[in-house]
């Protein structure tokens, strides 16, 4: 008999089985319809299918069902995809080099801000690892900022692309990375919420870091998603839809949504102390296929969010922790 690609799970952070439902399958299907309509209004005609990637067609399918842990407020899929099903989704969807080049160009500038924040916490220079380096935008931004970062990515195509750009990239997950001496920083900007086993990844990061080294993860706020999705049908419907869609949170195409408590539990039990929390929006997703109005709207929405939504009230949160 063939195994289904799904399995039931306890909370992937604290192990509790006590949870409440956040969204069932019908609710997610309705979000998916709204997401298509949202982008349909903002994209020019004739957009090539590949460019829809990471906008309406994500590497991962929307969840069957989302729940919130009653112990640590973590949001997770239950049932969730089995480990082998997750890896297969990524390799299948790794884009062609010309799409990676486009992502590299779009994201390099946005990552300069992250490289600068990392320097504030971790120092002017050092050696680091970025897990989930993908097109290599951050590796380049870190090099521009004076840091020497190597990458790791489970996509062979993405790893090969970055190597051609002059970076050292391990093809595989964090436990495949070998460092000659302890690192000063480990960053997981955009894939931590997609990992099957985030506990093992944190343990691996601690092993790679020197004492006092910096570990930073950038994650979607489960609290933000839950709070705004409940407003999708009320008087704030238009606001809620924009806040969620411009931040790639509508349909929640992630494995996990973090809370202050769940991330604190995850890090403090594995040798880290949180030293800084920075609330942010998603990197810009508009490009030449987005209508002018669509682009302007995204800019305005994200500027307002940066003014008004701080720390764990923001859609995306960067959490900096020190190895102790
Ligand atoms: Zn939990």
CSV table of N, CA and C in Angstrom, one decimal, residues 53-54 57-61 87-96 134 155 157:
chain,number,residue,atom,x,y,z
A,53,UNK,N,5.7,31.9,-10.0
A,53,UNK,CA,6.3,31.2,-8.9
A,53,UNK,C,6.5,32.2,-7.7
A,54,UNK,N,6.3,31.7,-6.5
A,54,UNK,CA,6.5,32.5,-5.3
A,54,UNK,C,5.5,33.6,-5.2
A,57,UNK,N,1.8,30.5,-7.1
A,57,UNK,CA,2.1,29.1,-7.1
A,57,UNK,C,3.4,28.9,-6.2
A,58,UNK,N,3.2,28.5,-5.0
A,58,UNK,CA,4.3,28.4,-4.1
A,58,UNK,C,5.0,27.0,-4.2
A,59,UNK,N,6.2,26.9,-3.6
A,59,UNK,CA,6.9,25.6,-3.6
A,59,UNK,C,6.0,24.6,-2.8
A,60,UNK,N,5.3,25.1,-1.9
A,60,UNK,CA,4.5,24.1,-1.1
A,60,UNK,C,3.0,24.4,-1.3
A,61,UNK,N,2.3,23.3,-1.3
A,61,UNK,CA,0.8,23.4,-1.4
A,61,UNK,C,0.3,24.1,-0.2
A,87,UNK,N,10.9,17.6,0.8
A,87,UNK,CA,12.1,17.7,0.0
A,87,UNK,C,11.8,17.6,-1.5
A,88,UNK,N,10.9,16.7,-1.9
A,88,UNK,CA,10.6,16.5,-3.3
A,88,UNK,C,10.0,17.7,-3.9
A,89,UNK,N,9.1,18.4,-3.1
A,89,UNK,CA,8.5,19.6,-3.6
A,89,UNK,C,9.5,20.7,-4.0
A,90,UNK,N,10.6,20.8,-3.2
A,90,UNK,CA,11.6,21.8,-3.5
A,90,UNK,C,12.4,21.5,-4.8
A,91,UNK,N,12.8,20.3,-4.9
A,91,UNK,CA,13.7,19.9,-6.0
A,91,UNK,C,12.9,20.0,-7.3
A,92,UNK,N,11.6,19.6,-7.3
A,92,UNK,CA,10.8,19.7,-8.4
A,92,UNK,C,10.6,21.1,-8.9
A,93,UNK,N,10.6,22.1,-8.0
A,93,UNK,CA,10.2,23.4,-8.3
A,93,UNK,C,11.4,24.4,-8.4
A,94,UNK,N,12.6,23.9,-8.3
A,94,UNK,CA,13.8,24.9,-8.4
A,94,UNK,C,13.7,25.5,-9.8
A,95,UNK,N,13.7,26.8,-9.9
A,95,UNK,CA,13.5,27.4,-11.2
A,95,UNK,C,14.8,27.4,-12.1
A,96,UNK,N,14.6,27.8,-13.3
A,96,UNK,CA,15.7,27.9,-14.3
A,96,UNK,C,16.6,29.0,-13.9
A,134,UNK,N,19.5,29.8,-1.7
A,134,UNK,CA,18.6,29.9,-2.9
A,134,UNK,C,19.4,30.6,-4.0
A,155,UNK,N,18.3,22.6,-3.0
A,155,UNK,CA,18.1,22.6,-4.4
A,155,UNK,C,19.4,22.6,-5.1
A,157,UNK,N,20.0,22.9,-8.3
A,157,UNK,CA,20.0,23.9,-9.3
A,157,UNK,C,20.4,25.3,-8.7
